[in-house]
Structures are given as structure tokens and as C-alpha cells.
Amino acid sequence: MHTVVTRAPAAVRPAPDAYAVTAEFYDILQAEADAARVRRLYRRAVASARLGVLDIGAGTGRVTLMSLAESRADVHAVEPSRAMRGALLTRLAALPARQRERVTVHPYPLDRAGPAAVADVAVCHNMVGCLPPAARESLWPGIGTALVSGGSLFLQLPPDRMPARTLVRLLPEQRVGAHTYGGRLTMSPAGYRIRTRADYWVRGAQGVLREHTETFWMWPASRARLTGELARYGFVPLPGHDEPELLAVTLAGPH
Ligand SMILES: C[S@@+](CC[C@H](N)C(=O)[O-])C[C@H]1O[C@@H](n2cnc3c(N)ncnc32)[C@H](O)[C@@H]1O
């Protein structure tokens, strides 16, 4: 029999883990391409952090690790999924102690009850599209609480509209010893949400050894809509960050 016992406040108790399957395949299939994107979008911002970097939805830790390397500030990695957090903690375990003592892992979804005034730079990479509009309304004040006045948020924009038809994206296959790992993302319109099915497989010399599927929901949101939502919590556009996939805002005054 398999038994799990957890003693933790309600907010920290593991919910059914949305990334239980994906965590295994996430880095082997996506890390290389994503690492370049993360550097392009956030390196300059995290390098400028003086107080702290808040990595919201840290996943396996790409932004967290880059922040530890590029700045001397503390890093707060917020990651509610136990499976993703497992990969993140394994990465942190390999760091020298002097880097690891600067990073704190928060094992719950960020909302207004999260850490207060710990960061001057916040990053939401590949994360906002995973939240329904009502959940975004808890996230924005949570980020406002975590940032000091004058702090900035850098957010990768989700799809801005529903796809007109089903879109399929094949992830480049990767060799691991005698095996080949592969994956495919299928995004289909489903009312006001995007159904994203992730199919993964592992092949050996004799053919497919195993296959897994995990389904996620995504909610499109335009730049204008997110800018408007954030404005209600005191965030104003930050000039000088014109990348099409990035929204950069700063916390104007006392909040
Ligand atoms: C698609 S993954 C991206 C992970 C990582 N940012 C990356 O790009 O590699 C989205 C992550 O956001 C986390 N997440 C979802 N809702 C969250 C919330 N309210 N607060 C913090 N993290 C959240 C999920 O557990 C998941 O690991």
C-alpha cells in the first residue's frame, strides 16, 4: 500500500497535482529553447534587482536559477505543484551553499497572504495563461504585497485570443541513452478556455515503451486586458521594455 501523510497548514496541503505527469518531461523536452527565451526576456531585469526577485510559478526553476546567477539579491520561488517543486529542489540541492542560502521556496499559490515586501523584481514566466480570470484577481494583489513600492513585474503574455482551430505543436525529440523522449501539445478552443493536451512518449529500439497524457486548461488574455487589471492594483506600464511577448509594469505608489 502507498500512503502519504502531510502535516501542513491548509494552504500548503498538496492539491491534486496538475503537473504530476508533465514534470518528468518538462526539462528534457523544453528546457533548451526556453532557457534562451528566459535570458532574453528577464536577464536584464533580474540583474538589476537589489532587494529580491520573486519567481511566480517557478516550475523547475529556470528563472530562479538565472536570478541566483545574475544578481546578489534574494530569490523567492513560488511553486504550488509538488511535482514541479521536486525538480526545483533537486536543482537547488546542487548549488553551492552560498547561493542556496539566498533562495526561499514557497509551496503554495501566490495570493495576497503571501510574502510581503520581499522583492523589487517579480517575474511570471509562462504562467498567467494557466489562471482563470478570477484567480488572476487574487494574484495581482499578491504580487503587490510581495513587491516594494517602485518594484516591477515582468510577465510573459498568454495567448491573446482563442485559437480559431486546433493547433498542434510537436516538441523536438531528445535522446537519453538508448531511449528517445518526445511530446506534442494540442491546443483546442473550448468555449472561453483553451484545452491543452500534452502527449508524451518514450521510444526504445523496439518501438514505444510508454505513453502519457495530461490535460491543462488555459485562459487567453490580451495585453490591454491584463494592463487594465493590473492598473486596479497600482501597476503602471514600465517604459523601455517593448518585446511583443512581454508586459512590464511597475508599482506606482503606496498600495
Ligand atoms: C506552465 S508552468 C511554468 C513553469 C515555469 N515558470 C516555466 O516556465 O518553466 C506554470 C506553473 O505555475 C504554477 N502556478 C499555477 N498557479 C499558481 C499560482 N497561483 N501561484 C504560483 N504558481 C502557480 C504551476 O504549478 C506551474 O508550475
XYZ file of C-alpha atoms and ligand atoms in Angstrom:
282
model
C 0.000 0.000 0.000
C 1.151 3.538 -0.723
C 0.406 6.105 1.998
C 1.189 9.809 2.075
C 0.883 11.791 5.304
C 1.223 15.572 5.196
C 1.174 17.900 8.173
C 0.968 21.477 6.957
C -1.377 24.458 7.033
C -4.372 24.109 4.697
C -2.832 26.448 2.118
C 0.224 24.198 1.784
C -1.535 20.826 1.618
C -0.976 19.320 -1.802
C -3.916 19.678 -4.163
C -4.261 17.040 -6.887
C -1.082 17.806 -8.772
C -1.719 19.371 -12.169
C 1.871 18.705 -13.284
C 2.285 15.142 -11.980
C 2.970 13.769 -15.480
C 4.470 16.833 -17.139
C 7.193 17.380 -14.508
C 9.089 14.309 -15.716
C 9.187 15.512 -19.327
C 9.299 19.274 -18.845
C 13.014 19.962 -18.898
C 14.164 17.233 -21.248
C 11.714 18.432 -23.924
C 11.564 22.187 -23.353
C 14.463 23.496 -21.254
C 16.940 24.290 -24.005
C 14.665 26.509 -26.089
C 13.092 28.052 -23.023
C 16.418 28.920 -21.349
C 17.278 31.211 -24.277
C 13.837 32.883 -24.050
C 14.161 33.383 -20.301
C 17.539 35.072 -20.727
C 16.232 37.312 -23.487
C 13.122 38.371 -21.596
C 14.294 38.749 -17.984
C 18.100 38.710 -17.636
C 18.448 42.490 -17.603
C 15.599 42.868 -15.097
C 16.767 40.256 -12.598
C 20.346 41.532 -12.809
C 19.049 44.933 -11.658
C 17.336 43.513 -8.531
C 18.705 44.922 -5.281
C 16.294 43.514 -2.689
C 14.858 40.329 -4.168
C 13.470 38.508 -7.198
C 10.046 36.874 -6.948
C 9.648 33.968 -9.420
C 5.922 33.216 -9.529
C 5.114 29.727 -10.778
C 8.808 28.829 -10.687
C 8.278 25.367 -12.168
C 11.581 23.526 -12.434
C 13.466 26.743 -11.691
C 14.726 28.324 -14.898
C 14.089 31.917 -13.814
C 15.095 31.147 -10.218
C 18.480 29.722 -11.245
C 19.179 32.561 -13.650
C 18.293 35.085 -10.932
C 20.672 33.474 -8.441
C 23.454 33.599 -11.032
C 22.804 37.118 -12.341
C 22.101 39.029 -9.120
C 23.222 39.131 -5.498
C 19.647 39.652 -4.293
C 17.478 37.099 -2.500
C 15.186 34.936 -4.630
C 11.671 33.794 -3.718
C 10.424 30.885 -5.827
C 6.665 30.320 -5.538
C 5.641 26.863 -6.761
C 2.478 25.057 -5.577
C 2.923 21.872 -7.628
C 4.736 19.184 -5.667
C 5.972 17.506 -8.842
C 7.475 20.714 -10.263
C 8.846 21.653 -6.850
C 10.625 18.302 -6.690
C 12.611 19.187 -9.814
C 13.243 22.702 -8.478
C 14.564 21.434 -5.124
C 16.829 18.922 -6.887
C 18.348 21.820 -8.821
C 18.774 23.891 -5.659
C 20.402 20.929 -3.886
C 23.209 21.019 -6.458
C 24.032 24.684 -5.795
C 26.868 25.882 -3.600
C 25.624 26.771 -0.082
C 26.253 30.499 -0.568
C 23.787 30.580 -3.478
C 21.258 28.282 -1.831
C 21.031 30.427 1.282
C 19.614 33.255 -0.874
C 16.627 31.296 -2.210
C 13.375 30.518 -0.405
C 10.775 28.169 -1.880
C 7.120 28.980 -1.146
C 4.983 25.854 -1.704
C 1.601 27.459 -2.355
C -0.191 29.597 -4.952
C 0.697 33.259 -4.597
C -2.131 35.421 -3.309
C -2.432 38.444 -1.053
C -1.450 36.343 2.021
C 1.967 35.541 0.538
C 5.341 37.054 1.451
C 5.306 40.851 1.998
C 7.788 43.430 0.666
C 10.451 40.849 -0.221
C 11.251 41.791 -3.830
C 11.851 44.675 -6.216
C 11.565 42.475 -9.342
C 8.815 39.903 -9.997
C 8.599 37.504 -12.938
C 5.621 35.488 -14.210
C 7.037 33.291 -16.963
C 4.645 31.034 -18.890
C 2.224 31.175 -16.001
C -0.557 33.759 -16.320
C -2.349 31.807 -19.062
C -2.774 28.904 -16.604
C -5.044 31.015 -14.400
C -8.769 31.690 -14.866
C -9.699 35.389 -14.657
C -10.934 35.048 -11.044
C -7.587 33.594 -9.950
C -5.727 36.487 -11.598
C -7.692 38.816 -9.325
C -6.010 37.129 -6.321
C -2.602 37.024 -7.984
C -2.254 40.749 -8.716
C -2.702 41.896 -5.081
C -0.405 39.054 -4.005
C 2.324 40.416 -6.280
C 1.574 43.929 -4.995
C 2.088 42.686 -1.427
C 5.341 40.926 -2.256
C 6.864 43.888 -4.134
C 8.194 47.033 -2.503
C 6.964 50.359 -3.846
C 8.694 51.104 -7.153
C 9.147 47.366 -7.790
C 8.472 45.934 -11.251
C 6.643 42.955 -12.681
C 7.715 41.237 -15.919
C 5.057 38.953 -17.299
C 5.100 36.705 -20.354
C 1.841 37.346 -22.163
C -0.503 34.369 -22.651
C -2.313 33.811 -25.985
C -4.396 36.949 -26.505
C -7.383 35.168 -28.060
C -8.964 31.788 -28.613
C -7.364 29.806 -31.460
C -9.727 29.632 -34.457
C -8.962 25.911 -34.833
C -6.963 23.185 -33.112
C -3.208 23.881 -33.104
C -0.605 21.132 -32.757
C 2.983 21.746 -31.660
C 5.484 18.927 -31.829
C 8.314 19.214 -29.282
C 11.713 18.229 -30.743
C 12.606 14.679 -29.673
C 15.564 14.194 -27.332
C 17.870 11.225 -26.850
C 18.594 9.914 -23.361
C 20.905 6.933 -23.693
C 19.081 4.164 -25.573
C 15.740 5.990 -25.403
C 14.110 8.851 -27.289
C 11.732 11.217 -25.485
C 9.044 13.062 -27.409
C 5.998 15.215 -26.844
C 3.138 17.019 -28.573
C 0.931 19.889 -27.378
C -2.582 20.091 -28.836
C -4.465 23.329 -28.169
C -8.197 23.357 -28.944
C -10.822 26.048 -28.426
C -13.374 25.003 -25.784
C -15.828 27.823 -25.063
C -13.886 30.625 -23.374
C -10.953 28.318 -22.474
C -8.194 26.588 -24.411
C -7.929 22.872 -23.807
C -4.241 21.976 -23.935
C -3.491 18.280 -24.171
C 0.116 17.249 -23.596
C 1.051 13.827 -25.010
C 4.427 12.353 -24.098
C 6.172 9.159 -25.192
C 9.415 7.275 -24.698
C 10.713 5.096 -27.533
C 13.341 2.359 -27.488
C 14.791 0.230 -30.282
C 11.663 -1.937 -30.350
C 9.188 0.949 -30.500
C 7.127 2.912 -27.975
C 7.909 1.877 -24.369
C 5.350 4.100 -22.668
C 2.955 6.969 -23.327
C 1.376 9.550 -21.017
C -1.217 12.280 -21.442
C -2.037 15.265 -19.245
C -4.628 17.941 -19.976
C -4.472 21.589 -18.896
C -6.825 24.500 -19.304
C -5.638 27.913 -20.447
C -7.395 31.265 -20.483
C -6.453 33.809 -23.173
C -5.953 37.422 -22.102
C -4.850 40.417 -24.165
C -2.140 42.911 -23.197
C -4.809 45.602 -22.843
C -6.933 43.470 -20.542
C -4.033 42.500 -18.273
C -2.770 46.090 -18.196
C -6.261 47.197 -17.107
C -6.498 44.533 -14.398
C -3.063 45.418 -13.035
C -3.855 49.142 -13.055
C -6.578 48.477 -10.458
C -3.824 47.279 -8.095
C -1.486 50.237 -8.670
C 0.678 48.899 -11.528
C 1.534 51.266 -14.400
C 3.398 50.447 -17.663
C 7.195 50.438 -17.412
C 8.789 52.145 -20.443
C 11.729 50.632 -22.306
C 10.540 47.016 -22.466
C 8.998 46.606 -25.896
C 9.286 42.857 -26.529
C 5.980 41.706 -28.082
C 5.563 38.750 -25.703
C 6.370 40.727 -22.539
C 4.271 43.005 -20.332
C 6.375 45.150 -17.972
C 4.696 47.201 -15.243
C 5.816 48.948 -12.089
C 4.124 49.519 -8.770
C 3.442 53.223 -8.744
C 2.917 54.430 -5.197
C 1.872 53.142 -1.780
C -0.544 50.222 -2.161
C 3.381 26.136 -17.275
S 4.180 26.073 -15.726
C 5.562 27.138 -15.999
C 6.682 26.939 -15.008
C 7.887 27.866 -15.194
N 7.525 29.250 -14.998
C 8.484 27.675 -16.567
O 8.108 28.390 -17.485
O 9.297 26.760 -16.735
C 3.133 27.119 -14.693
C 3.494 26.992 -13.217
O 2.724 27.926 -12.449
C 2.379 27.302 -11.211
N 1.218 28.014 -10.668
C -0.077 27.879 -11.034
N -0.860 28.725 -10.321
C -0.026 29.418 -9.493
C -0.227 30.454 -8.523
N -1.435 30.946 -8.268
N 0.847 30.940 -7.862
C 2.087 30.455 -8.144
N 2.327 29.484 -9.047
C 1.290 28.972 -9.721
C 2.135 25.858 -11.594
O 2.228 24.981 -10.502
C 3.203 25.615 -12.653
O 4.386 25.077 -12.145
